[in-house]
Coordinates of C-alpha atoms in Angstrom, one line a residue:
X1 CA -52.1 225.9 -88.9
X2 CA -51.9 223.0 -86.4
X3 CA -50.7 224.1 -83.0
X4 CA -47.9 221.9 -81.6
X5 CA -45.8 222.1 -78.5
X6 CA -43.0 223.4 -80.5
X7 CA -45.0 226.2 -82.2
X8 CA -46.5 227.3 -78.9
X9 CA -43.0 227.8 -77.4
X10 CA -41.8 231.0 -78.9
X11 CA -38.4 230.5 -80.3
X12 CA -38.1 226.9 -79.4
X13 CA -39.2 225.2 -82.7
X14 CA -36.5 223.0 -84.3
X15 CA -35.3 224.3 -87.6
X16 CA -36.3 222.5 -90.8
X17 CA -34.0 219.6 -91.6
X18 CA -32.5 219.2 -95.0
X19 CA -33.8 216.2 -96.9
X20 CA -30.5 215.4 -98.5
X21 CA -27.9 213.9 -96.1
X22 CA -24.7 212.9 -98.0
X23 CA -23.5 210.4 -95.4
X24 CA -25.0 209.9 -92.0
X25 CA -22.4 210.6 -89.3
X26 CA -21.7 208.4 -86.3
X27 CA -22.8 209.9 -83.0
X28 CA -20.8 209.7 -79.8
X29 CA -22.4 211.2 -76.6
X30 CA -20.0 211.5 -73.6
X31 CA -21.7 212.3 -70.3
X32 CA -20.0 213.3 -67.1
X33 CA -21.8 213.1 -63.8
X34 CA -22.5 216.2 -61.5
X35 CA -20.2 218.4 -63.6
X36 CA -20.8 222.2 -63.2
X37 CA -19.6 225.0 -65.4
X38 CA -16.8 226.3 -65.4
X39 CA -14.8 223.3 -64.2
X40 CA -12.6 222.6 -67.2
X41 CA -9.4 224.3 -68.4
X42 CA -11.3 225.3 -71.5
X43 CA -13.7 227.4 -69.4
X44 CA -10.9 229.1 -67.5
X45 CA -10.4 226.8 -64.6
X46 CA -6.6 227.2 -64.7
X47 CA -6.0 225.4 -61.3
X48 CA -6.8 222.1 -62.9
X49 CA -5.5 220.0 -65.9
X50 CA -8.0 218.7 -68.5
X51 CA -6.0 218.5 -71.7
X52 CA -8.3 216.0 -73.6
X53 CA -11.4 218.0 -73.1
X54 CA -9.6 221.3 -73.7
X55 CA -8.3 219.9 -77.0
X56 CA -11.9 218.8 -77.9
X57 CA -13.1 222.3 -77.2
X58 CA -10.3 223.8 -79.3
X59 CA -11.2 221.5 -82.2
X60 CA -14.9 222.1 -82.0
X61 CA -17.5 224.4 -80.4
X62 CA -17.5 225.4 -76.7
X63 CA -21.0 226.2 -75.4
X64 CA -20.8 228.8 -72.6
X65 CA -24.5 228.8 -71.7
X66 CA -25.6 225.2 -71.7
X67 CA -28.2 224.1 -69.1
X68 CA -29.7 220.7 -68.1
X69 CA -33.4 220.3 -67.9
X70 CA -33.1 219.3 -64.2
X71 CA -30.5 219.5 -61.5
X72 CA -30.6 215.7 -60.9
X73 CA -29.4 212.6 -62.8
X74 CA -32.6 210.8 -63.6
X75 CA -34.8 213.7 -64.9
X76 CA -31.9 215.3 -66.6
X77 CA -31.0 212.2 -68.6
X78 CA -34.7 211.6 -69.4
X79 CA -34.6 215.0 -71.2
X80 CA -31.4 214.2 -73.0
X81 CA -32.9 211.1 -74.5
X82 CA -36.4 212.4 -75.4
X83 CA -36.1 216.0 -76.4
X84 CA -38.8 216.7 -73.8
X85 CA -38.9 217.9 -70.2
X86 CA -38.7 215.3 -67.5
X87 CA -42.1 216.4 -66.3
X88 CA -43.6 215.8 -69.8
X89 CA -42.2 212.2 -69.9
X90 CA -43.2 211.4 -66.3
X91 CA -39.6 210.8 -65.2
X92 CA -39.6 212.5 -61.8
X93 CA -38.7 209.6 -59.5
X94 CA -35.8 207.3 -59.3
X95 CA -38.0 204.2 -58.9
X96 CA -39.8 204.8 -62.2
X97 CA -38.3 203.5 -65.4
X98 CA -38.8 205.3 -68.7
X99 CA -42.4 204.8 -69.7
X100 CA -42.7 202.4 -72.6
X101 CA -44.9 204.8 -74.6
X102 CA -42.1 207.4 -74.6
X103 CA -39.9 207.1 -77.7
X104 CA -36.2 207.7 -77.0
X105 CA -33.4 208.9 -79.2
X106 CA -31.8 205.4 -79.8
X107 CA -35.2 204.1 -81.0
X108 CA -35.6 207.1 -83.4
X109 CA -32.0 206.6 -84.7
X110 CA -32.7 202.9 -85.2
X111 CA -35.4 203.8 -87.7
X112 CA -32.8 205.9 -89.5
X113 CA -30.6 202.9 -89.9
X114 CA -28.3 203.3 -86.8
X115 CA -26.7 200.7 -84.6
X116 CA -27.2 202.0 -81.0
X117 CA -25.7 201.4 -77.6
X118 CA -25.1 202.6 -74.0
X119 CA -22.3 201.8 -71.7
X120 CA -20.6 202.9 -68.4
X121 CA -22.1 204.2 -65.2
X122 CA -25.7 203.2 -64.7
X123 CA -27.7 205.5 -67.0
X124 CA -30.7 205.9 -64.7
X125 CA -33.6 205.3 -67.1
X126 CA -34.4 201.8 -66.2
X127 CA -35.5 202.3 -62.6
X128 CA -33.8 201.7 -59.4
X129 CA -30.2 200.3 -59.7
X130 CA -30.8 197.8 -56.9
X131 CA -34.5 197.4 -56.6
X132 CA -36.1 195.9 -53.5
X133 CA -38.4 192.9 -53.6
X134 CA -41.6 194.9 -53.9
X135 CA -40.3 197.2 -56.6
X136 CA -38.7 194.3 -58.5
X137 CA -42.0 192.5 -58.4
X138 CA -43.8 195.4 -60.0
X139 CA -41.1 195.8 -62.6
X140 CA -41.5 192.2 -63.6
X141 CA -45.3 192.2 -63.4
X142 CA -45.6 195.0 -65.9
X143 CA -42.4 194.5 -67.9
X144 CA -41.2 197.9 -67.0
X145 CA -37.4 197.5 -67.5
X146 CA -37.2 197.9 -71.2
X147 CA -33.9 199.6 -72.2
X148 CA -32.4 196.3 -73.4
X149 CA -35.1 196.5 -76.1
X150 CA -34.5 200.2 -76.9
X151 CA -30.8 199.7 -77.9
X152 CA -28.7 197.1 -79.6
X153 CA -25.9 197.1 -77.0
X154 CA -26.3 197.7 -73.3
X155 CA -23.6 197.5 -70.6
X156 CA -23.4 199.1 -67.1
X157 CA -19.9 198.2 -65.9
X158 CA -17.6 200.7 -64.2
X159 CA -16.3 203.8 -66.0
X160 CA -12.8 202.4 -66.1
X161 CA -14.2 199.7 -68.5
X162 CA -15.7 202.2 -71.0
X163 CA -12.7 202.1 -73.5
X164 CA -13.0 198.3 -73.6
X165 CA -16.8 198.5 -74.0
X166 CA -16.5 201.1 -76.7
X167 CA -14.1 198.8 -78.6
X168 CA -16.5 195.9 -78.1
X169 CA -19.4 198.0 -79.4
X170 CA -17.5 199.0 -82.5
X171 CA -16.6 195.4 -83.2
X172 CA -20.2 194.5 -83.2
X173 CA -21.5 197.4 -85.3
X174 CA -22.5 196.1 -88.7
X175 CA -20.1 197.2 -91.5
X176 CA -21.4 200.2 -93.4
X177 CA -24.0 201.1 -90.8
X178 CA -23.9 204.4 -88.9
X179 CA -23.8 204.1 -85.1
X180 CA -24.8 206.0 -81.9
X181 CA -23.0 205.3 -78.6
X182 CA -23.7 206.9 -75.3
X183 CA -20.8 206.6 -72.7
X184 CA -21.6 207.4 -69.1
X185 CA -18.9 208.4 -66.6
X186 CA -19.3 208.4 -62.8
X187 CA -16.8 211.2 -62.2
X188 CA -17.1 213.7 -60.7
X189 CA -20.1 212.4 -58.7
X190 CA -19.9 212.5 -54.9
X191 CA -18.3 210.7 -52.9
X192 CA -15.1 212.4 -54.1
X193 CA -11.9 210.5 -54.2
X194 CA -9.0 212.5 -52.6
X195 CA -6.6 210.5 -54.7
X196 CA -8.2 211.2 -58.1
X197 CA -6.1 214.2 -58.9
X198 CA -3.6 216.6 -57.4
X199 CA -5.4 219.9 -57.3
X200 CA -4.0 222.4 -54.8
X201 CA -6.8 223.7 -52.5
X202 CA -4.9 227.0 -52.0
X203 CA -4.8 227.7 -55.7
X204 CA -8.4 227.1 -56.8
X205 CA -11.0 229.8 -57.0
X206 CA -13.9 229.5 -54.5
X207 CA -17.1 230.6 -56.3
X208 CA -18.9 233.6 -54.9
X209 CA -22.0 231.6 -53.8
X210 CA -19.8 229.7 -51.3
X211 CA -18.0 230.9 -48.2
X212 CA -14.2 230.5 -48.4
X213 CA -13.9 227.9 -45.7
X214 CA -11.1 225.3 -45.5
X215 CA -13.7 222.5 -45.9
X216 CA -15.1 224.0 -49.0
X217 CA -11.6 224.3 -50.5
X218 CA -10.7 220.7 -49.6
X219 CA -13.9 219.4 -51.2
X220 CA -13.5 221.5 -54.3
X221 CA -10.0 220.2 -54.7
X222 CA -11.2 216.6 -54.5
X223 CA -14.0 217.5 -56.9
X224 CA -11.6 219.0 -59.5
X225 CA -9.3 216.0 -59.0
X226 CA -12.1 213.7 -60.2
X227 CA -12.6 215.9 -63.2
X228 CA -9.0 215.5 -64.0
X229 CA -9.5 211.7 -63.8
X230 CA -12.5 212.0 -66.0
X231 CA -10.4 213.8 -68.6
X232 CA -8.0 210.8 -68.7
X233 CA -10.9 208.5 -69.4
X234 CA -12.3 210.7 -72.1
X235 CA -8.8 210.7 -73.7
X236 CA -8.8 206.9 -73.7
X237 CA -12.2 206.7 -75.4
X238 CA -11.3 209.3 -78.0
X239 CA -8.2 207.3 -78.7
X240 CA -10.4 204.3 -79.3
X241 CA -12.5 206.4 -81.7
X242 CA -9.3 207.6 -83.5
X243 CA -7.8 204.2 -83.9
X244 CA -11.1 202.7 -85.2
X245 CA -11.0 204.9 -88.3
X246 CA -14.4 206.4 -87.6
X247 CA -13.2 209.7 -86.2
X248 CA -13.6 211.8 -89.4
X249 CA -17.3 211.1 -89.7
X250 CA -18.2 211.2 -86.0
X251 CA -20.1 214.0 -84.2
X252 CA -18.8 213.9 -80.6
X253 CA -20.8 215.7 -78.0
X254 CA -19.5 216.0 -74.4
X255 CA -21.8 217.3 -71.6
X256 CA -22.4 217.3 -67.9
X257 CA -25.6 215.7 -66.7
X258 CA -26.3 218.3 -63.9
X259 CA -24.3 220.4 -61.5
X260 CA -22.0 219.6 -58.6
X261 CA -23.1 218.4 -55.2
X262 CA -22.3 221.6 -53.3
X263 CA -24.6 224.2 -51.8
X264 CA -26.4 226.1 -54.6
X265 CA -25.5 223.2 -56.9
X266 CA -27.0 219.8 -57.5
X267 CA -30.6 219.6 -56.5
X268 CA -31.1 223.4 -56.9
X269 CA -32.3 225.5 -59.8
X270 CA -29.5 228.0 -59.4
X271 CA -27.0 228.1 -62.2
X272 CA -24.5 225.8 -60.4
X273 CA -27.2 223.1 -60.4
X274 CA -28.1 223.5 -64.1
X275 CA -25.2 225.2 -65.9
X276 CA -22.8 222.5 -67.3
X277 CA -20.0 222.2 -69.8
X278 CA -21.0 221.3 -73.4
X279 CA -18.5 220.7 -76.2
X280 CA -19.2 219.5 -79.8
X281 CA -16.8 218.4 -82.5
X282 CA -17.5 217.2 -86.0
X283 CA -14.4 217.0 -88.1
X284 CA -14.7 218.9 -91.4
X285 CA -18.1 220.3 -90.4
X286 CA -17.4 222.2 -87.1
X287 CA -17.3 226.0 -87.2
X288 CA -14.7 226.3 -84.4
X289 CA -15.2 228.7 -81.6
X290 CA -17.5 229.5 -78.6
X291 CA -21.1 230.5 -78.4
X292 CA -23.1 232.3 -75.8
X293 CA -26.4 231.0 -77.1
X294 CA -28.8 229.4 -74.6
X295 CA -28.9 225.6 -74.9
X296 CA -31.1 223.1 -73.0
X297 CA -30.7 219.4 -72.2
X298 CA -34.0 219.0 -74.2
X299 CA -32.0 220.0 -77.3
X300 CA -29.6 217.0 -77.4
X301 CA -32.1 214.6 -79.1
X302 CA -33.2 217.1 -81.8
X303 CA -29.6 217.9 -82.5
X304 CA -28.5 214.3 -83.0
X305 CA -31.6 213.7 -85.1
X306 CA -30.9 216.6 -87.4
X307 CA -27.3 215.4 -87.9
X308 CA -28.6 211.9 -88.7
X309 CA -31.1 213.3 -91.3
X310 CA -34.2 212.8 -89.2
X311 CA -36.9 215.1 -87.9
X312 CA -38.0 215.8 -84.3
X313 CA -41.4 214.5 -83.1
X314 CA -44.2 216.9 -82.7
X315 CA -44.3 216.4 -79.0
X316 CA -40.7 217.6 -78.5
X317 CA -40.0 221.0 -76.9
X318 CA -36.3 220.7 -77.5
X319 CA -34.7 222.3 -80.6
X320 CA -31.6 221.4 -82.6
X321 CA -28.5 223.5 -82.1
X322 CA -26.7 221.8 -85.0
X323 CA -26.4 225.1 -86.8
X324 CA -24.3 226.4 -83.9
X325 CA -21.9 223.5 -84.5
X326 CA -21.7 223.8 -88.3
X327 CA -22.2 227.5 -88.8
X328 CA -25.7 227.0 -90.3
X329 CA -29.0 228.6 -89.4
X330 CA -30.0 228.8 -85.8
X331 CA -32.7 230.8 -84.1
X332 CA -31.7 231.7 -80.5
X333 CA -33.7 230.4 -77.6
X334 CA -35.2 233.2 -75.5
X335 CA -35.4 230.9 -72.4
X336 CA -34.3 227.6 -70.9
X337 CA -36.4 225.9 -68.3
X338 CA -35.6 223.6 -65.3
X339 CA -37.5 221.3 -63.1
X340 CA -36.6 220.1 -59.6
X341 CA -38.3 216.9 -58.6
X342 CA -38.0 214.2 -55.9
X343 CA -34.4 213.1 -55.5
X344 CA -33.2 209.6 -54.7
X345 CA -35.3 206.7 -53.7
X346 CA -35.9 207.2 -49.9
X347 CA -39.4 207.4 -48.5
X348 CA -40.6 210.6 -47.0
X349 CA -40.3 210.8 -43.2
X350 CA -40.8 213.7 -40.7
X351 CA -37.1 214.5 -41.0
X352 CA -37.0 214.6 -44.8
X353 CA -35.5 217.9 -46.0
X354 CA -35.0 219.6 -49.4
X355 CA -32.1 217.3 -50.3
X356 CA -34.5 214.4 -50.6
X357 CA -37.8 216.1 -51.5
X358 CA -38.2 219.5 -53.1
X359 CA -40.5 220.7 -55.9
X360 CA -39.6 223.8 -57.9
X361 CA -39.4 225.1 -61.5
X362 CA -37.4 227.8 -63.2
X363 CA -37.1 229.9 -66.3
X364 CA -33.9 231.6 -67.4
X365 CA -33.1 234.1 -70.1
X366 CA -29.7 235.5 -71.0
X367 CA -29.9 238.0 -68.1
X368 CA -32.7 236.9 -65.7
X369 CA -33.7 233.9 -63.7
X370 CA -37.0 233.2 -62.0
X371 CA -37.4 230.3 -59.6
X372 CA -40.8 229.1 -58.4
X373 CA -40.6 227.1 -55.1
X374 CA -43.6 224.9 -54.5
X375 CA -42.3 223.4 -51.2
X376 CA -40.7 226.5 -49.5
X377 CA -41.2 225.0 -46.1
X378 CA -38.6 222.3 -46.7
X379 CA -35.4 222.9 -44.8
X380 CA -32.5 223.4 -47.2
X381 CA -29.7 220.9 -47.3
X382 CA -27.2 220.2 -50.2
X383 CA -27.7 216.9 -52.1
X384 CA -25.2 214.2 -51.3
X385 CA -22.6 216.3 -49.5
X386 CA -24.3 217.4 -46.3
X387 CA -22.0 215.4 -44.1
X388 CA -18.9 216.8 -45.7
X389 CA -16.6 219.4 -44.0
X390 CA -17.8 222.2 -46.3
X391 CA -21.5 222.1 -45.2
X392 CA -20.7 221.2 -41.6
X393 CA -18.5 224.3 -41.3
X394 CA -21.2 226.4 -42.9
X395 CA -23.7 225.0 -40.3
X396 CA -21.3 225.8 -37.5
X397 CA -20.8 229.3 -38.7
X398 CA -24.6 229.8 -39.0
X399 CA -25.2 228.6 -35.4
X400 CA -22.5 230.9 -34.1
X401 CA -23.8 233.9 -36.0
X402 CA -20.5 234.1 -38.0
X403 CA -21.8 233.3 -41.5
X404 CA -22.0 236.3 -43.8
X405 CA -25.6 237.6 -44.2
X406 CA -25.8 236.8 -48.0
X407 CA -25.0 233.1 -47.2
X408 CA -27.2 233.0 -44.2
X409 CA -30.1 234.3 -46.3
X410 CA -29.3 232.0 -49.2
X411 CA -29.1 228.7 -47.2
X412 CA -31.0 229.2 -43.9
X413 CA -34.0 231.4 -44.6
X414 CA -37.1 229.6 -43.5
X415 CA -39.5 229.4 -45.1
X416 CA -37.8 230.0 -48.4
X417 CA -39.5 232.5 -50.8
X418 CA -42.0 231.1 -53.2
X419 CA -40.6 233.3 -56.0
X420 CA -37.0 234.2 -56.5
X421 CA -35.8 236.6 -59.2
X422 CA -32.1 237.2 -60.1
X423 CA -30.4 239.7 -62.3
X424 CA -27.6 237.4 -63.5
X425 CA -25.7 240.3 -65.1
X426 CA -25.2 242.1 -61.8
X427 CA -25.7 239.2 -59.4
X428 CA -24.3 236.0 -61.1
X429 CA -24.0 234.3 -57.7
X430 CA -27.8 234.5 -57.3
X431 CA -27.7 235.9 -53.8
X432 CA -29.9 239.0 -54.1
X433 CA -33.6 238.1 -54.6
X434 CA -35.4 240.9 -56.5
X435 CA -38.8 239.2 -56.6
X436 CA -41.7 241.6 -55.8
X437 CA -39.6 244.8 -56.3
X438 CA -41.4 247.4 -58.4
X439 CA -38.5 248.2 -60.6
X440 CA -38.4 244.6 -62.0
X441 CA -42.2 244.1 -62.2
X442 CA -42.2 243.8 -66.0
X443 CA -39.4 241.3 -66.0
X444 CA -41.1 239.2 -63.4
X445 CA -44.4 239.2 -65.3
X446 CA -42.6 238.2 -68.5
X447 CA -40.8 235.3 -66.9
X448 CA -43.9 234.1 -65.0
X449 CA -45.8 234.1 -68.3
X450 CA -43.1 232.0 -70.0
X451 CA -42.9 229.5 -67.1
X452 CA -46.7 229.2 -67.0
X453 CA -46.8 228.4 -70.7
X454 CA -44.1 225.7 -70.3
X455 CA -45.9 224.2 -67.3
X456 CA -49.2 224.0 -69.2
X457 CA -47.8 222.4 -72.4
X458 CA -45.8 219.9 -70.3
X459 CA -49.0 219.0 -68.4
X460 CA -47.1 219.8 -65.2
X461 CA -48.6 218.5 -62.0
X462 CA -47.6 221.5 -59.9
X463 CA -50.1 224.4 -59.4
X464 CA -49.3 227.4 -61.6
X465 CA -47.4 230.5 -60.3
X466 CA -49.6 233.5 -59.4
X467 CA -49.9 235.2 -62.8
X468 CA -53.5 236.1 -63.4

């Protein structure tokens, strides 16, 4: 038997794909930006109003344990579009476009007869948004910006224009040809607009990994307000789909690209950085309900491919979760994996902290999470929101010795531990590190072995965790 990446990863091989596909569905991928679980009404966030996405969840499948492959925009989206980890496809930096030898989902769908397109917020796979003269010269010299060749339709105008762009795309799609369209929203990405929604700071629930400070509540309210605005835009795009006459044969998948820009969130491998909403609806094919199955961002491409009647490439480590949508066969994942890589496009300076540069990997099962920090000396700072009132109030409380010990340890321990191990059943906030304790030795060894295997088959550039 030939050993492939999928056969090596226990429980990660994509299921066999039926050779008979009655009619290829259209595929619509809706992606919000920096959107953590549980911030939708469908997930129990009763302090906010998201009727469009709640209805989508009610009509389809709500995934309660969906995780992105990275806690940052670029690497996460690379996994969505390739069925592979961002490390494996060499997408760890903002200034590097998708390598031309890496085949993407739209290209695979084209070979299956699809008309393909991308619109909305910059999708992050063609390099720096506004490249400087030196970077632009390199891009031009080597022909590195290539997404206009990977899809039939490409537009990067503001999220408010997505309904119009969706209409335009559908008007250009050849009659009788199935289509794939990826719509990118900018909400709820930081900086948060205080006028986006009307969420009452006093009524929302502050998550247990954050102190209940006024600045935290204020920022959470603005964040939730942007999700409410996002919901309105999703409604407009779904209305375009309904009026087009394509709705009945369209698989719609909504997902967040990574977690929210709060401490413990975006840029970190804790659940708030990786755990995102995922909803799928396929009229007439969906087995409605919710699932606790582990799903990875690497699984998006294999899922769409299976729905289209295609097969995953041998190099893919993602697996299809189409069976969870349709009620078909599905072998549960034992683990999901995450990779933290360089964030942003700023050069390293003596003052660079973990918000800009940090390297870590993680493996998560249903109950346990292991994080492997390869740059533990980097001072922690939340990505994007460090100047906001929430983090500033946390800093002040730390300096005055008034921050609770669990928060002081989580955000200000220096150096940070190389290994972190969390019992997510008893410590969902990931505040009590159990790494090195005798009573969890077997669990720690199991997770290190799984992570080491993932790093080896992805040709990871980081040194392996101590395992043998």
